[in-house]
mmCIF file of C-alpha atoms in Angstrom:
data_model
loop_
_atom_site.group_PDB
_atom_site.id
_atom_site.type_symbol
_atom_site.label_atom_id
_atom_site.label_comp_id
_atom_site.label_asym_id
_atom_site.label_seq_id
_atom_site.Cartn_x
_atom_site.Cartn_y
_atom_site.Cartn_z
ATOM 1 C CA GLY Q 1 -28.521 -18.405 28.043
ATOM 2 C CA GLU Q 2 -25.097 -16.529 27.020
ATOM 3 C CA GLY Q 3 -22.834 -16.311 30.381
ATOM 4 C CA PRO Q 4 -19.699 -14.543 30.355
ATOM 5 C CA GLY Q 5 -18.244 -18.179 30.400
ATOM 6 C CA ASP Q 6 -20.193 -19.585 27.831
ATOM 7 C CA ALA Q 7 -17.837 -18.652 24.959
ATOM 8 C CA ASP Q 8 -14.528 -20.356 26.055
ATOM 9 C CA THR Q 9 -17.043 -23.774 25.956
ATOM 10 C CA PRO Q 10 -16.177 -25.933 22.900
ATOM 11 C CA PRO Q 11 -19.475 -26.395 20.968
ATOM 12 C CA ASP Q 12 -20.988 -29.998 21.536
ATOM 13 C CA PRO Q 13 -19.919 -32.287 18.739
ATOM 14 C CA ASP Q 14 -23.665 -33.958 18.859
ATOM 15 C CA GLY Q 15 -25.469 -31.285 17.128
ATOM 16 C CA GLY Q 16 -27.469 -29.086 18.514
ATOM 17 C CA GLY Q 17 -26.834 -25.548 18.479
ATOM 18 C CA ASP Q 18 -26.075 -23.545 14.773
ATOM 19 C CA GLU Q 19 -26.686 -25.899 12.185
ATOM 20 C CA TRP Q 20 -24.800 -24.362 9.955
ATOM 21 C CA GLY Q 21 -21.857 -24.875 11.789
ATOM 22 C CA GLU Q 22 -18.909 -22.368 12.288
ATOM 23 C CA PHE Q 23 -17.359 -19.972 10.162
ATOM 24 C CA THR Q 24 -13.727 -21.388 9.713
ATOM 25 C CA LEU Q 25 -10.740 -20.898 7.865
ATOM 26 C CA ASP Q 26 -12.035 -22.918 5.011
ATOM 27 C CA ASP Q 27 -14.803 -20.964 4.455
ATOM 28 C CA LEU Q 28 -12.884 -17.631 4.568
ATOM 29 C CA LYS Q 29 -10.988 -19.322 1.776
ATOM 30 C CA GLU Q 30 -14.028 -19.531 -0.341
ATOM 31 C CA LEU Q 31 -14.837 -16.169 0.090
ATOM 32 C CA VAL Q 32 -11.690 -14.431 0.226
ATOM 33 C CA PRO Q 33 -9.234 -14.504 -2.788
ATOM 34 C CA GLN Q 34 -5.635 -14.931 -1.946
ATOM 35 C CA ASN Q 35 -2.481 -13.975 -3.670
ATOM 36 C CA ASP Q 36 0.415 -16.385 -4.260
ATOM 37 C CA GLU Q 37 1.991 -16.254 -1.167
ATOM 38 C CA GLY Q 38 -1.378 -17.029 0.226
ATOM 39 C CA GLU Q 39 -2.144 -13.977 1.679
ATOM 40 C CA PHE Q 40 -6.008 -13.053 1.747
ATOM 41 C CA LEU Q 41 -6.955 -10.199 -0.623
ATOM 42 C CA LEU Q 42 -9.129 -8.131 1.738
ATOM 43 C CA ASP Q 43 -9.888 -4.231 1.538
ATOM 44 C CA VAL Q 44 -9.858 -1.882 4.295
ATOM 45 C CA PRO Q 45 -13.581 -1.585 4.612
ATOM 46 C CA GLN Q 46 -13.931 -5.403 4.770
ATOM 47 C CA ILE Q 47 -11.324 -5.791 7.544
ATOM 48 C CA PHE Q 48 -12.963 -2.678 9.505
ATOM 49 C CA TYR Q 49 -16.017 -4.414 9.434
ATOM 50 C CA THR Q 50 -15.339 -7.652 10.636
ATOM 51 C CA ALA Q 51 -14.205 -6.330 14.145
ATOM 52 C CA GLY Q 52 -17.774 -6.686 15.721
ATOM 53 C CA ASP Q 53 -17.740 -10.134 14.427
ATOM 54 C CA ARG Q 54 -16.430 -12.655 17.410
ATOM 55 C CA GLU Q 55 -16.789 -15.858 15.049
ATOM 56 C CA LEU Q 56 -15.095 -13.781 12.185
ATOM 57 C CA MET Q 57 -12.325 -12.571 14.492
ATOM 58 C CA ASN Q 58 -11.591 -16.175 16.047
ATOM 59 C CA VAL Q 59 -10.648 -17.209 12.342
ATOM 60 C CA MET Q 60 -9.181 -13.826 11.061
ATOM 61 C CA GLU Q 61 -7.002 -13.140 13.979
ATOM 62 C CA GLY Q 62 -3.441 -13.718 12.615
ATOM 63 C CA ILE Q 63 -3.974 -14.508 9.196
ATOM 64 C CA PRO Q 64 -1.702 -13.144 6.379
ATOM 65 C CA VAL Q 65 -3.296 -10.316 4.559
ATOM 66 C CA GLU Q 66 -2.769 -7.959 1.613
ATOM 67 C CA THR Q 67 -4.172 -4.581 0.985
ATOM 68 C CA THR Q 68 -3.938 -1.817 -0.647
ATOM 69 C CA ALA Q 69 -4.798 1.428 0.854
ATOM 70 C CA GLN Q 70 -3.471 5.052 1.221
ATOM 71 C CA LEU Q 71 -1.000 5.799 3.856
ATOM 72 C CA MET Q 72 -1.473 8.379 6.427
ATOM 73 C CA GLU Q 73 -0.253 9.687 9.832
ATOM 74 C CA GLU Q 74 -1.801 7.883 12.735
ATOM 75 C CA THR Q 75 -2.741 9.984 15.878
ATOM 76 C CA LEU Q 76 -4.662 7.602 18.173
ATOM 77 C CA HIS Q 77 -3.168 4.742 19.651
ATOM 78 C CA ASN Q 78 -0.038 5.299 18.665
ATOM 79 C CA ALA Q 79 2.384 5.316 21.913
ATOM 80 C CA ASN Q 80 5.166 3.421 19.848
ATOM 81 C CA ASN Q 81 5.025 5.633 17.427
ATOM 82 C CA ASN Q 82 4.894 2.558 15.003
ATOM 83 C CA ARG Q 83 1.970 3.055 13.421
ATOM 84 C CA LEU Q 84 0.014 4.541 10.281
ATOM 85 C CA LYS Q 85 -3.725 4.806 9.320
ATOM 86 C CA ALA Q 86 -4.222 2.793 5.904
ATOM 87 C CA PHE Q 87 -7.557 3.952 4.828
ATOM 88 C CA ARG Q 88 -10.053 4.142 1.643
ATOM 89 C CA LEU Q 89 -12.824 6.001 0.392
ATOM 90 C CA PHE Q 90 -16.119 3.638 1.046
ATOM 91 C CA ILE Q 91 -19.401 4.722 -0.662
ATOM 92 C CA GLU Q 92 -22.583 3.281 0.545
ATOM 93 C CA CYS Q 93 -24.531 4.791 -3.020
ATOM 94 C CA CYS Q 94 -23.271 7.536 -4.547
ATOM 95 C CA ALA Q 95 -19.934 9.414 -4.151
ATOM 96 C CA ALA Q 96 -21.435 12.324 -2.123
ATOM 97 C CA ASP Q 97 -21.655 9.660 0.442
ATOM 98 C CA ALA Q 98 -18.111 8.415 0.260
ATOM 99 C CA ARG Q 99 -16.552 8.242 3.871
ATOM 100 C CA PRO Q 100 -13.093 7.470 4.664
ATOM 101 C CA LEU Q 101 -12.723 4.110 6.868
ATOM 102 C CA SER Q 102 -9.434 3.284 8.056
ATOM 103 C CA ILE Q 103 -7.254 0.607 10.457
ATOM 104 C CA PRO Q 104 -3.797 1.291 12.138
ATOM 105 C CA VAL Q 105 -1.238 -0.610 10.449
ATOM 106 C CA GLU Q 106 1.932 -1.357 12.681
ATOM 107 C CA PHE Q 107 5.271 -1.098 11.581
ATOM 108 C CA PRO Q 108 7.429 -3.065 14.142
ATOM 109 C CA GLU Q 109 11.056 -1.602 12.801
ATOM 110 C CA GLY Q 110 9.344 1.926 13.202
ATOM 111 C CA ILE Q 111 7.555 3.969 10.841
ATOM 112 C CA PRO Q 112 9.264 3.781 7.250
ATOM 113 C CA ALA Q 113 9.676 6.823 5.063
ATOM 114 C CA TYR Q 114 6.433 7.143 3.176
ATOM 115 C CA THR Q 115 4.227 9.498 0.940
ATOM 116 C CA GLU Q 116 1.238 11.488 3.044
ATOM 117 C CA MET Q 117 -1.682 10.287 1.408
ATOM 118 C CA GLY Q 118 0.108 7.951 -0.966
ATOM 119 C CA TRP Q 119 -0.951 4.398 -2.234
ATOM 120 C CA TYR Q 120 0.471 1.447 -0.870
ATOM 121 C CA THR Q 121 0.179 -2.630 -1.277
ATOM 122 C CA LEU Q 122 0.624 -3.235 2.419
ATOM 123 C CA GLU Q 123 1.193 -7.251 3.765
ATOM 124 C CA GLY Q 124 1.324 -8.186 7.045
ATOM 125 C CA THR Q 125 -0.466 -10.244 9.588
ATOM 126 C CA LEU Q 126 -4.339 -9.109 10.712
ATOM 127 C CA HIS Q 127 -4.972 -8.724 14.424
ATOM 128 C CA TYR Q 128 -7.411 -6.979 16.775
ATOM 129 C CA ALA Q 129 -6.866 -5.064 20.162
ATOM 130 C CA ASP Q 130 -9.496 -3.725 22.313
ATOM 131 C CA GLU Q 131 -8.641 0.331 22.423
ATOM 132 C CA ASP Q 132 -10.921 2.475 24.560
ATOM 133 C CA ASN Q 133 -13.442 -0.253 24.756
ATOM 134 C CA ALA Q 134 -13.775 -0.839 21.148
ATOM 135 C CA ILE Q 135 -12.272 -3.520 18.899
ATOM 136 C CA VAL Q 136 -10.045 -2.410 16.522
ATOM 137 C CA PRO Q 137 -8.465 -4.575 13.771
ATOM 138 C CA PHE Q 138 -5.065 -3.804 12.697
ATOM 139 C CA ILE Q 139 -2.506 -4.854 10.547
ATOM 140 C CA LYS Q 140 1.357 -5.614 11.586
ATOM 141 C CA ILE Q 141 3.277 -5.015 8.413
ATOM 142 C CA THR Q 142 5.672 -7.452 6.861
ATOM 143 C CA ASP Q 143 6.205 -5.852 3.394
ATOM 144 C CA HIS Q 144 4.733 -2.311 2.145
ATOM 145 C CA THR Q 145 4.891 -1.151 -1.836
ATOM 146 C CA GLU Q 146 4.225 1.684 -3.615
ATOM 147 C CA THR Q 147 1.723 1.515 -5.754
ATOM 148 C CA THR Q 148 -0.668 3.590 -7.843
ATOM 149 C CA GLU Q 149 -4.178 4.221 -7.154
ATOM 150 C CA PRO Q 150 -6.481 1.130 -7.886
ATOM 151 C CA ASN Q 151 -8.733 1.949 -11.000
ATOM 152 C CA ASP Q 152 -11.460 1.379 -8.320
ATOM 153 C CA GLY Q 153 -10.284 3.849 -6.127
ATOM 154 C CA LEU Q 154 -13.344 4.036 -4.754
ATOM 155 C CA LEU Q 155 -15.188 1.097 -3.045
ATOM 156 C CA TYR Q 156 -19.005 0.201 -3.435
#
């Protein structure tokens, strides 16, 4: 069975278990494009939906990422006042269903001047934190650039 300690046990090298093997960084590289700097190009909903998947989180913790999103004030979990919210409208089928998905983005040097609801290209490293008994993915920002709304401002 899955005891609380099982997660730390390395898998048995002699097979058994999952024949597909574990999800690895190489798998991620096959699935996700990277920019010239080797940062993974992920959008906010993709990052948002990795948060429940331990295998994905193990691979993605600390990876360099680039995402394009709108910035707005972060009101939750912002004790150090160094976080904004990066969000995208995510559409499951039609525009009427659009809902905003957001993840916190952390600016180690403090929040820069930014335009509320402006579009930015955000670069940094992806991390996961346990906040209020929920896993929250967030990006520690190393660089951010104002940009224009992508042609696909809505994600399907």
